[in-house]
Coordinates of C-alpha atoms and ligand atoms in Angstrom, one line a residue:
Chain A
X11 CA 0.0 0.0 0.0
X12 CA 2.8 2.2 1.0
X13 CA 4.5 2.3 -1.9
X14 CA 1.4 3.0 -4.4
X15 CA 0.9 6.3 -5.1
X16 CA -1.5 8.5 -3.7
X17 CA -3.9 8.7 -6.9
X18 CA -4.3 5.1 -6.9
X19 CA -4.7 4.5 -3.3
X20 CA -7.4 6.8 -2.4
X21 CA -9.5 5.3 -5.8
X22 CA -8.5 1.7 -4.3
X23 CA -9.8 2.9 -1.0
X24 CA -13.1 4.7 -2.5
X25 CA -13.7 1.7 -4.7
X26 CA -13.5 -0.7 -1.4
X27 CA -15.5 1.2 0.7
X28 CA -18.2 2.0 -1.9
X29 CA -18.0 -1.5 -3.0
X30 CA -18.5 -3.0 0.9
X31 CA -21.4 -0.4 1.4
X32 CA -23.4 -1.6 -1.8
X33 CA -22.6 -5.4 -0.5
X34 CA -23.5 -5.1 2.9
X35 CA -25.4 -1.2 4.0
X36 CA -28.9 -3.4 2.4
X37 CA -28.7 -6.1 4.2
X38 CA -27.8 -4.3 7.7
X39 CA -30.2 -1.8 7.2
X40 CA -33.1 -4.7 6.7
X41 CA -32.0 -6.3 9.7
X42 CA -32.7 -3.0 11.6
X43 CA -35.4 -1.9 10.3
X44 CA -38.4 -4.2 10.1
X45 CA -41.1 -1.4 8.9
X46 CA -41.5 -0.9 5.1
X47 CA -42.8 2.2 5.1
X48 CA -40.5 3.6 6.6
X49 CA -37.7 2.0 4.8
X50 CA -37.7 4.0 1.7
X51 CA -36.3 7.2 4.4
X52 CA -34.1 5.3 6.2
X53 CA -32.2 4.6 2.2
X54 CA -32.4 7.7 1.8
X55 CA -30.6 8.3 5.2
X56 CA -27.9 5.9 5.0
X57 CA -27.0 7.6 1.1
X58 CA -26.6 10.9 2.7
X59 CA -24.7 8.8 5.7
X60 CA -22.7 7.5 2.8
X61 CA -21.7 10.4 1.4
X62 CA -21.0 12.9 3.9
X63 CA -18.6 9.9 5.5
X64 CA -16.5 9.3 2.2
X65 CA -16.7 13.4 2.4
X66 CA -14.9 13.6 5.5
X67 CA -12.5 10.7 4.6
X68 CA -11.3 12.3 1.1
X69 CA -10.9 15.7 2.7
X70 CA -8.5 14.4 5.5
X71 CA -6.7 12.1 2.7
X72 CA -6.5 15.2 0.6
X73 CA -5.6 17.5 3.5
X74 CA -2.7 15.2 4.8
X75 CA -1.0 14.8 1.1
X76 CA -1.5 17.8 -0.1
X77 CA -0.1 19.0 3.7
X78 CA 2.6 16.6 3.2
X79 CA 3.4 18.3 -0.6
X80 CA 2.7 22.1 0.4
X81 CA 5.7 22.0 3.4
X82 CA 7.9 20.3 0.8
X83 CA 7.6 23.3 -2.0
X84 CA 8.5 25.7 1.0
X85 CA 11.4 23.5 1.8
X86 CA 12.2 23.4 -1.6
X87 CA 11.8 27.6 -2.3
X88 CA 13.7 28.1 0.8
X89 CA 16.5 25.8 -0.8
X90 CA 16.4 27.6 -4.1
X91 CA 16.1 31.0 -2.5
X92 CA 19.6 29.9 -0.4
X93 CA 20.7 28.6 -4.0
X94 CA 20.7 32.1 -5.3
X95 CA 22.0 33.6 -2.8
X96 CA 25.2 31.2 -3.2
X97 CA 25.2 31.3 -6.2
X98 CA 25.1 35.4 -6.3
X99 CA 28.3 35.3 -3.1
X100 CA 30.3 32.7 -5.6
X101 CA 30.2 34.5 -8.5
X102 CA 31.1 38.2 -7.1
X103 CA 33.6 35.8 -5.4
X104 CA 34.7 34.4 -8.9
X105 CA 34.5 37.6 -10.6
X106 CA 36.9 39.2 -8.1
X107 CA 39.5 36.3 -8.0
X108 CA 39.0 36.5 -12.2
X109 CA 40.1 40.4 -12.3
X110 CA 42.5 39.4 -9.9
X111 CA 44.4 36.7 -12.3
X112 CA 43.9 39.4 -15.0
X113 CA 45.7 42.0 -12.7
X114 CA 48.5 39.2 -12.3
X115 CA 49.1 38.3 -16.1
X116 CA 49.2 41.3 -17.2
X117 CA 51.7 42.1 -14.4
X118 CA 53.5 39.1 -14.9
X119 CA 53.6 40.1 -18.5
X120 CA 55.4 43.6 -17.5
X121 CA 57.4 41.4 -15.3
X122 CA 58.6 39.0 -18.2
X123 CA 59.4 41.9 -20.6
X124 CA 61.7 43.6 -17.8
X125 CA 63.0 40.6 -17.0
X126 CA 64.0 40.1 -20.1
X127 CA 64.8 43.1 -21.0
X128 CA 67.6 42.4 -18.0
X129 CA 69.2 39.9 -20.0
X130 CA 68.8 41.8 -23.6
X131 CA 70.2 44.9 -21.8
X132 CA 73.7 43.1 -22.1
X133 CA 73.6 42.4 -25.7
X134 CA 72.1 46.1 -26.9
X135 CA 74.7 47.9 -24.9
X136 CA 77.8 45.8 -27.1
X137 CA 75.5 46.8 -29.7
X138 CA 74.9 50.4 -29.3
X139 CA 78.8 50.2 -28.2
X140 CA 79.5 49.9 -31.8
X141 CA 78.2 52.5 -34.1
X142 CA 79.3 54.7 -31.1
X143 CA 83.0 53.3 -31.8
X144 CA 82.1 55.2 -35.0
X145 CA 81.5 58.0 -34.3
X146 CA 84.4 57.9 -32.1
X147 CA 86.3 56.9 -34.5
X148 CA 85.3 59.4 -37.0
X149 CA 85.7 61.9 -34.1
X150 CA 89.4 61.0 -33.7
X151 CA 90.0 61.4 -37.5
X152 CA 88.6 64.7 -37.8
X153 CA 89.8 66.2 -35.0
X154 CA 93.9 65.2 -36.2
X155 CA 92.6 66.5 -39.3
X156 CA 92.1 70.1 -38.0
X157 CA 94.9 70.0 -35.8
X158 CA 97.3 68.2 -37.9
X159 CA 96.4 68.4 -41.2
X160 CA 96.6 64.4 -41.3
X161 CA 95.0 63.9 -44.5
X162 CA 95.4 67.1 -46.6
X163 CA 96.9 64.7 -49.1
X164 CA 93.8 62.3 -49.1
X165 CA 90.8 64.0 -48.9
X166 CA 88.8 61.2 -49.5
X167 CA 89.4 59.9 -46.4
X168 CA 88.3 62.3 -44.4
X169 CA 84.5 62.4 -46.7
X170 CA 85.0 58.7 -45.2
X171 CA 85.0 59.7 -41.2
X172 CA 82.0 61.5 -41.6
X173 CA 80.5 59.0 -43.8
X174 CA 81.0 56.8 -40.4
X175 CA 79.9 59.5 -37.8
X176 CA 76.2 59.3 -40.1
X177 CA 76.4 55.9 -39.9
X178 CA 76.9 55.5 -36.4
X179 CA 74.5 58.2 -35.4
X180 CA 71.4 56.5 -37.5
X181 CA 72.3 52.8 -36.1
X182 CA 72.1 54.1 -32.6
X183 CA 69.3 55.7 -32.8
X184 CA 67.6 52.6 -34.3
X185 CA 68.7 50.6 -31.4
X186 CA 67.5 53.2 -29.0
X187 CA 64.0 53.4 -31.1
X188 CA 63.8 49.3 -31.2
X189 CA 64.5 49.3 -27.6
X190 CA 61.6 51.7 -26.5
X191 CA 59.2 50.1 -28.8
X192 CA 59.8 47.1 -27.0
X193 CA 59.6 48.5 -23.5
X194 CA 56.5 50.3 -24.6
X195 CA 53.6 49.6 -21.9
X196 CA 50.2 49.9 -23.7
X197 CA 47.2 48.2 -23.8
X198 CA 46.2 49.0 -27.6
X199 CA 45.7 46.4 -29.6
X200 CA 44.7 48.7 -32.3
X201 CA 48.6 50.1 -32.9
X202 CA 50.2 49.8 -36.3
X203 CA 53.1 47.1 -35.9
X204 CA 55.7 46.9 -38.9
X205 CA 56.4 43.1 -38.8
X206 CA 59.5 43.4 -40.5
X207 CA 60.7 46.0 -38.3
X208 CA 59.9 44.3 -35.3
X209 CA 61.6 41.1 -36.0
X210 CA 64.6 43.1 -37.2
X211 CA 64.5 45.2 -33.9
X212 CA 64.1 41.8 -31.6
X213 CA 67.3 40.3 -33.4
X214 CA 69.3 43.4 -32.9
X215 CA 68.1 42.8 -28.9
X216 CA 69.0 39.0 -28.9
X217 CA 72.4 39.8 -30.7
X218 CA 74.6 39.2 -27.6
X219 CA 72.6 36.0 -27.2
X220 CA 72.8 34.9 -30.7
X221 CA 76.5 32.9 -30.2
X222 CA 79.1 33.1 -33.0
X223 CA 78.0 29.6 -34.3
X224 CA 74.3 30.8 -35.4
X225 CA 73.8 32.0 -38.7
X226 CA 70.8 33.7 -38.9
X227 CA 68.7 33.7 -42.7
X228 CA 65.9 36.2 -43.5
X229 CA 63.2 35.2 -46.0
X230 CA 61.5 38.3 -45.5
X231 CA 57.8 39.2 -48.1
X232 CA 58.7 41.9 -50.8
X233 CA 55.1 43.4 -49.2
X234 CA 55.3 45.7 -46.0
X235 CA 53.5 43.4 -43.6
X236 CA 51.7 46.2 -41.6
X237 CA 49.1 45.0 -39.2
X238 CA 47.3 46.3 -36.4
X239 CA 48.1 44.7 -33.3
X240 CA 50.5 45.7 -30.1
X241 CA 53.7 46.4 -30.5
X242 CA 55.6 46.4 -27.6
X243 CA 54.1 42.8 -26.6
X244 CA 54.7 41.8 -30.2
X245 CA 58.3 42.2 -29.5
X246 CA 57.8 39.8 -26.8
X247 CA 56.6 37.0 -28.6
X248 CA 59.9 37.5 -31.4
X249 CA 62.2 37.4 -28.4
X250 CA 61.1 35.2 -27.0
X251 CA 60.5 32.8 -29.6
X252 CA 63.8 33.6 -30.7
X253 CA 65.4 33.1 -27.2
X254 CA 64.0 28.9 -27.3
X255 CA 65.6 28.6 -30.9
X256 CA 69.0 30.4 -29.9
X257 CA 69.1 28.1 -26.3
X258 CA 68.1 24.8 -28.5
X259 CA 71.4 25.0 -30.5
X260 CA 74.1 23.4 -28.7
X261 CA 76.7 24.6 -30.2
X262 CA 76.5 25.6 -34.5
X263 CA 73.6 26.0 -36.2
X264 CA 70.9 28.4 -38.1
X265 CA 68.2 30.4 -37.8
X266 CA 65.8 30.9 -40.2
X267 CA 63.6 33.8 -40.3
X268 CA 60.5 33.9 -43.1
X269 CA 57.5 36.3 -43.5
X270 CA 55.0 35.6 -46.0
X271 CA 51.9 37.8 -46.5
X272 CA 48.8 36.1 -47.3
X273 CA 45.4 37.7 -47.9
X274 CA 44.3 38.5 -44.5
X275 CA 47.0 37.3 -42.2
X276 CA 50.5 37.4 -42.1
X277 CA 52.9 34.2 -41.4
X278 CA 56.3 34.2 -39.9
X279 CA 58.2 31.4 -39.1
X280 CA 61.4 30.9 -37.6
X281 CA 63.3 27.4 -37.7
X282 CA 65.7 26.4 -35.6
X283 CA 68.6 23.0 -36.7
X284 CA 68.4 22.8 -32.2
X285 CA 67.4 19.7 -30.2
X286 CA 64.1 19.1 -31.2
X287 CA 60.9 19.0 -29.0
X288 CA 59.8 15.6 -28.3
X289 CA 56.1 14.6 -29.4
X290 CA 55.0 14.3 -25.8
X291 CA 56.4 17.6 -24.6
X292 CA 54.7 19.6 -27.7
X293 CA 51.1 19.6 -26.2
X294 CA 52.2 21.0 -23.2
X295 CA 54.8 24.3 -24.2
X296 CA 52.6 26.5 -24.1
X297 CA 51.5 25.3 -20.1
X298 CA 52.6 27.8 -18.2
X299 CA 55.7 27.3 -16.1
X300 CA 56.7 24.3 -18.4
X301 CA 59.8 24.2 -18.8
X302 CA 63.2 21.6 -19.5
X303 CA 65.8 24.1 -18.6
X304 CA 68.3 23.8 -15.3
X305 CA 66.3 25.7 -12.8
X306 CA 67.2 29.4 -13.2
X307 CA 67.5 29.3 -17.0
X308 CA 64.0 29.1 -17.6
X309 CA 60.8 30.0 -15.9
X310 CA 59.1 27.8 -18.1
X311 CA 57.2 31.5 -18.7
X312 CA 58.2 32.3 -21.9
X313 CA 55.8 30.5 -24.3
X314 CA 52.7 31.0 -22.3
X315 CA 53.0 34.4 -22.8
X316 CA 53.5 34.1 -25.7
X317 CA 50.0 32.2 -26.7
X318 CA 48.7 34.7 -24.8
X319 CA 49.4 37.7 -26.4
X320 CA 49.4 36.1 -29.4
X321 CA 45.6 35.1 -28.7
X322 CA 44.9 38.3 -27.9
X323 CA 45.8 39.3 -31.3
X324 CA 43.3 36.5 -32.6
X325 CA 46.4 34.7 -34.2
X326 CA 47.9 31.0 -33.8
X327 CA 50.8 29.7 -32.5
X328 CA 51.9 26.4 -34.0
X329 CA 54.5 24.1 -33.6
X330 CA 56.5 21.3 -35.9
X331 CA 59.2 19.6 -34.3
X332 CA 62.0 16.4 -34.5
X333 CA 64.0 15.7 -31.9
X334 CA 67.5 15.8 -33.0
X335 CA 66.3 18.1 -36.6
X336 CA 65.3 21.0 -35.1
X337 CA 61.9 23.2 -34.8
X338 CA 59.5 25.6 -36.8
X339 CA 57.6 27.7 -34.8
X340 CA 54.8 29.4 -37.1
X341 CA 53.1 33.0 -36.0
X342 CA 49.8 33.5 -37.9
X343 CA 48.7 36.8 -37.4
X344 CA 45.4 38.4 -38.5
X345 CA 46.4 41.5 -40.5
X346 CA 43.0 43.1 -38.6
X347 CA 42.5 41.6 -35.3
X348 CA 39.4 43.1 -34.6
X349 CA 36.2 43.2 -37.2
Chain B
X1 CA 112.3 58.9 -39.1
X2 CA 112.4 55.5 -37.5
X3 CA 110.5 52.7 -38.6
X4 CA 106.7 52.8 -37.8
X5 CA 105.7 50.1 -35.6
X6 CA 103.6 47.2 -37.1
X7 CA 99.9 46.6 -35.9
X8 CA 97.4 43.9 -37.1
X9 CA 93.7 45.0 -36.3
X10 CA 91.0 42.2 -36.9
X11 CA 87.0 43.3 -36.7
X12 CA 84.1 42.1 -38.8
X13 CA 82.7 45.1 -38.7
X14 CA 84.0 46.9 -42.2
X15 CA 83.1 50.3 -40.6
X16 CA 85.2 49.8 -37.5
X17 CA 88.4 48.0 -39.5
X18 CA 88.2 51.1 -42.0
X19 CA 88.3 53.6 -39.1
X20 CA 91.0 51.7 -37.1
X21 CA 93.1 52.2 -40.8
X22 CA 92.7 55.6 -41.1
X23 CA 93.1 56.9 -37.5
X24 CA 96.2 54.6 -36.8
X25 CA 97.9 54.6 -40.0
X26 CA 98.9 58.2 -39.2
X27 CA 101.4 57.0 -36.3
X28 CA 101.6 53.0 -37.2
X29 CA 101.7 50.5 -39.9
X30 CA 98.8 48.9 -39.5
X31 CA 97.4 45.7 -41.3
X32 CA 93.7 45.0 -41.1
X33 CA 91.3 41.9 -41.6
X34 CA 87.7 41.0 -40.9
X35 CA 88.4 37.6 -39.7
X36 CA 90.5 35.0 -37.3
X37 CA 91.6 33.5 -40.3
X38 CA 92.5 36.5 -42.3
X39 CA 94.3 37.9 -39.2
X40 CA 96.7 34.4 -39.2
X41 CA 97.5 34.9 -42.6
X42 CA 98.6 38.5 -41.6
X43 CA 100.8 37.4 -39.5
X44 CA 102.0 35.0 -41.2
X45 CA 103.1 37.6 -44.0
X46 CA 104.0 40.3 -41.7
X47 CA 106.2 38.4 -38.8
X48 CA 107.7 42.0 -37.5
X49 CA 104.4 42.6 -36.3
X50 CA 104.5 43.7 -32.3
X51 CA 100.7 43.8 -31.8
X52 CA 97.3 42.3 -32.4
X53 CA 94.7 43.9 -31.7
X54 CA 91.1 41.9 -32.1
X55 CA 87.1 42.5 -31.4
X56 CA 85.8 39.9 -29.5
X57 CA 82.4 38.7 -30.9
X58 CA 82.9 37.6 -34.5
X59 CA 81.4 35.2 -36.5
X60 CA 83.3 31.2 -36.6
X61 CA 86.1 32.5 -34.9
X62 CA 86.0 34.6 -31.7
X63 CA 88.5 36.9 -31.0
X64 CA 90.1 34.7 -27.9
X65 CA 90.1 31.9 -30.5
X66 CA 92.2 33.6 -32.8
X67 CA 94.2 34.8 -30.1
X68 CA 94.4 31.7 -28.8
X69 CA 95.6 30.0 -31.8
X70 CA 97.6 32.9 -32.9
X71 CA 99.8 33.0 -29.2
X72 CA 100.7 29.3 -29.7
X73 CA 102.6 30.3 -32.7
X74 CA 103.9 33.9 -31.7
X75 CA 104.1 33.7 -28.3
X76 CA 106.3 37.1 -28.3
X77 CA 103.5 39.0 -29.9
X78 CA 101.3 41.2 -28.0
X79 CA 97.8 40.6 -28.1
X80 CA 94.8 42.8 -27.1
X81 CA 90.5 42.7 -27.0
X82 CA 89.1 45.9 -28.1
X83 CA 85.2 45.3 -27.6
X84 CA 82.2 46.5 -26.7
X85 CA 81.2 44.3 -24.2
X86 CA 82.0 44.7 -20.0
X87 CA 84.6 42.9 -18.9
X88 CA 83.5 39.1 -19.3
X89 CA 84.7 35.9 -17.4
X90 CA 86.3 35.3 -21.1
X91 CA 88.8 38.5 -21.0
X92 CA 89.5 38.1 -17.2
X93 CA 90.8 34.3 -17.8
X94 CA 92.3 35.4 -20.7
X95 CA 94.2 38.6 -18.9
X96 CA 95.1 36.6 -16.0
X97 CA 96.7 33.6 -17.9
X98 CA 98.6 36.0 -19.8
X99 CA 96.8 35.2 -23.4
X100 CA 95.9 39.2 -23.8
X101 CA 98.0 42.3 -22.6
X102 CA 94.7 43.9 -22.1
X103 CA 91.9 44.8 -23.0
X104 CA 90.3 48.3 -24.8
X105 CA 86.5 49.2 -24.7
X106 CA 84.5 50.6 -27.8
X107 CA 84.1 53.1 -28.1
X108 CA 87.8 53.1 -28.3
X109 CA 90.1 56.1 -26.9
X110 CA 92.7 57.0 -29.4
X111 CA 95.6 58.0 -26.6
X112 CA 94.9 54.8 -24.2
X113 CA 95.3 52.5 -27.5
X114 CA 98.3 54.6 -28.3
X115 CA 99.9 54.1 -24.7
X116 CA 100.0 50.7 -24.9
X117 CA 101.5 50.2 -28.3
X118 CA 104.1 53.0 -27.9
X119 CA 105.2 50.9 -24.4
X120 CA 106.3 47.8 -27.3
X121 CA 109.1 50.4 -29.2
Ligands
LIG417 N1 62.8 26.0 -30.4 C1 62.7 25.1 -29.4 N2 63.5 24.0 -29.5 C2 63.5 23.0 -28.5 N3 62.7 23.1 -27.4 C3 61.9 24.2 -27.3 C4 61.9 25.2 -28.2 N4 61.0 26.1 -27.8 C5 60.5 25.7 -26.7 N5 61.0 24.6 -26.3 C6 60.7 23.8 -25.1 O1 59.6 24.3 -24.5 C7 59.8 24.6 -23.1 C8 59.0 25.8 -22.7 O2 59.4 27.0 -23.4 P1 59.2 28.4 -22.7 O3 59.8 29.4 -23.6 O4 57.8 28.5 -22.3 O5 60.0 28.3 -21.3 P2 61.6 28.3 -21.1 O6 62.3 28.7 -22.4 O7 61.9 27.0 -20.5 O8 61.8 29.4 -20.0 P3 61.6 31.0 -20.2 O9 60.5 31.4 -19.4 O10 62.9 31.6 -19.8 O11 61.3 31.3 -21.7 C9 61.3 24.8 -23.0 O12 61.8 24.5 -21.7 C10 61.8 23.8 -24.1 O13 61.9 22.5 -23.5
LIG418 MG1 61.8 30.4 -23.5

């Protein structure tokens, strides 16, 4: 009975009672009552007996399940109301820890570019060093050639020292312009970044890193691969793309640098002959703090970054790789990131 | 007028070797090259030469390789670094094992060079 539901046990139960009274509320009432006459009224009696019983019955059946149903939506509002209410508390909490981790990428981000601009700072001081050996140089010339006459007998030469001071002035002051693009803190992704020029301004920056052994090749696009993006943080993703295939060559090797322009996006790639990247490591370079260098030579930072900016410019990052061979690293940039 | 003293300089930068020609030639003989390689055939041909001067970072051959190979087979000669890095853990070694005389930042001053090669006559 229990475990019937409440539909069919109160037709069960009005079915049994109606059914026992049409058996036996005849035969009792006969016994009882012995005068005809009067037994027409006493039938009509025991049907309003009847009914006003099963009356009372189905309204304390109804009562008790509908009771029994009425506390449980209550229960079951006060739960939803409390549902809400978490729900509300976990998402402000969410929200908050969300801007949070925002705040801390693009800190860390900052972080990463000082950092390496640290270790670039070497490498762009040797090469700023030169063109001012120039202009030293040239300096030098001219100056015995005032106060000694040095080369009254070949003038050409001294068209030559100032010839080298020009030189020397413009390369410096390309370094110093590549280096503050790079350092550049904006959050414009709406800039106009020269891909050519960047690449070209994050090799000058890696050239203390780039050993003696690496020969670096440029396949650069005859087009002038302009696209809208960020450039400081575009920087970041040469250098530091760059900075893998320059620490994945043990000792010689190349670097090869391409650029191809296609019809909305632009494609760089840059090859490395270095040690390869084996199949089960590829899924995972661009995890954060994954990493295969001695503690202290990598964060493991480097990559993730990386995808991140470059997903920010609604490009892909994809990588080929054979231990051993070397890898390709390809950069597919929209030439518009944002429609 | 006595004979000018003789001066091998070795950069791969053609700027740098061309300026080094002009400014010295005025006081020295000098003898330039853009390579390790070219700077031992230099001194093969010119064996009078006192000193060697070479810039450090260079493509193949580094200037302590050069020097390095060059000292085994003139270890009379003088040998210098004129580069524009800091002092690295490269010169000091190569300083203190007696493999360079010394060492000469860029952007180079004219009378410190000058000092140390008029010391050799
Ligand atoms: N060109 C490459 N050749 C071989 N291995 C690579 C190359 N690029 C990336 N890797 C592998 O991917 C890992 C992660 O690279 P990522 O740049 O993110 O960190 P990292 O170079 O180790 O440290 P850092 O934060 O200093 O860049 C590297 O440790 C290395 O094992
Ligand atoms: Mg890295």
């Amino acid at each position: 009975m229990k475990s019937l539901k409440f539909e069919y046990r109160i037709t069960i139960l009005y079915t049994l009672i109606g059914g026992l009274w049409i058996l036996f509320s005849d035969n009792i009432l006969h016994l009882l009552v012995n005068n005809r006459a009067k037994l027409s009224d006493f039938q009509t009696y025991k049907g309003w007996f009847y009914v006003i019983i099963t009356a009372i019955l189905l309204f304390f059946f109804i009562r008790r399940q509908l009771n029994k149903h009425r506390s449980l939506e209550i229960a079951l509002q006060e739960h939803q109301n409390h549902l809400e209410e978490t729900v509300k508390e976990r998402t402000k909490e969410l929200e908050l820890n969300i801007k949070r981790l925002k705040d801390t990428q693009a800190h860390l981000v900052q972080t990463e570019k000082m950092a390496s601009l640290g270790i670039l700072t070497a490498g762009v001081a040797h090469e700023i060093n030169n063109p001012l050996n120039y202009i030293m140089g040239s300096y030098v010339g001219l100056h015995r050639h005032y106060e000694e006459n040095s080369f009254s007998d070949h003038p050409e030469q001294v068209g030559k020292l100032i010839e080298a001071m020009k030189i020397g002035v413009d390369r410096s002051s390309s370094i110093v312009k590549g280096l503050s693009q790079f350092s550049r803190k904006s959050d414009s992704y709406d800039e106009d970044c020269n891909v050519h020029e960047i690449v070209e301004n994050s090799l000058i920056m890696m050239s203390s890193q780039i050993k003696c052994q690496i020969s670096i090749e440029k396949d650069y696009s005859n087009s002038d691969m302009v696209i809208k993006g960020n450039v400081g943080n575009l920087h970041q993703v040469f250098i530091n793309i760059l900075n893998n295939a320059v620490q994945a060559i043990e000792s010689v090797g190349t670097i090869i640098v391409k650029t191809r322009e296609k019809e909305s996006e632009v494609v760089i790639t840059i090859e490395d002959t270095g040690t390869g990247i084996p199949k089960e490591n590829l899924k995972r370079l661009t995890d954060p703090f994954f990493s295969t260098k001695a503690p202290g030579k990598g964060t493991g930072l480097g990559l993730s970054i990386t995808f991140n900016i470059i997903k920010e410019h609604k490009g892909r990052l994809e990588f080929e790789s054979e231990v051993g061979k070397g890898t390709t690293v390809r950069i597919v940039l929209p030439k518009i990131n944002r429609p | 007028m006595s004979e000018k003293i003789k001066i091998i300089y070795i950069d791969d930068e053609k700027i740098n070797v061309m300026l080094f020609q002009i400014n010295f030639s005025v006081n020295y003989e000098v003898y330039t090259g853009y390579s390790g390689y070219e700077g031992l055939n230099l001194l093969e041909k010119h064996s009078d030469t006192k000193a060697v001067i070479s810039d450090l970072s260079m493509p193949e051959m580094s200037g302590i390789e050069f020097i390095m190979e060059a000292k085994k087979k003139y270890p009379e000669k003088k040998f210098y670094i004129l580069t524009g890095f800091e002092v690295t853990d490269e010169i000091e070694n190569a300083i203190k094992s007696g493999l360079i005389q010394g060492y000469f930042r860029k952007p180079f001053c004219m009378q410190e060079i000058e000092k140390e090669i008029n010391k050799l006559s």
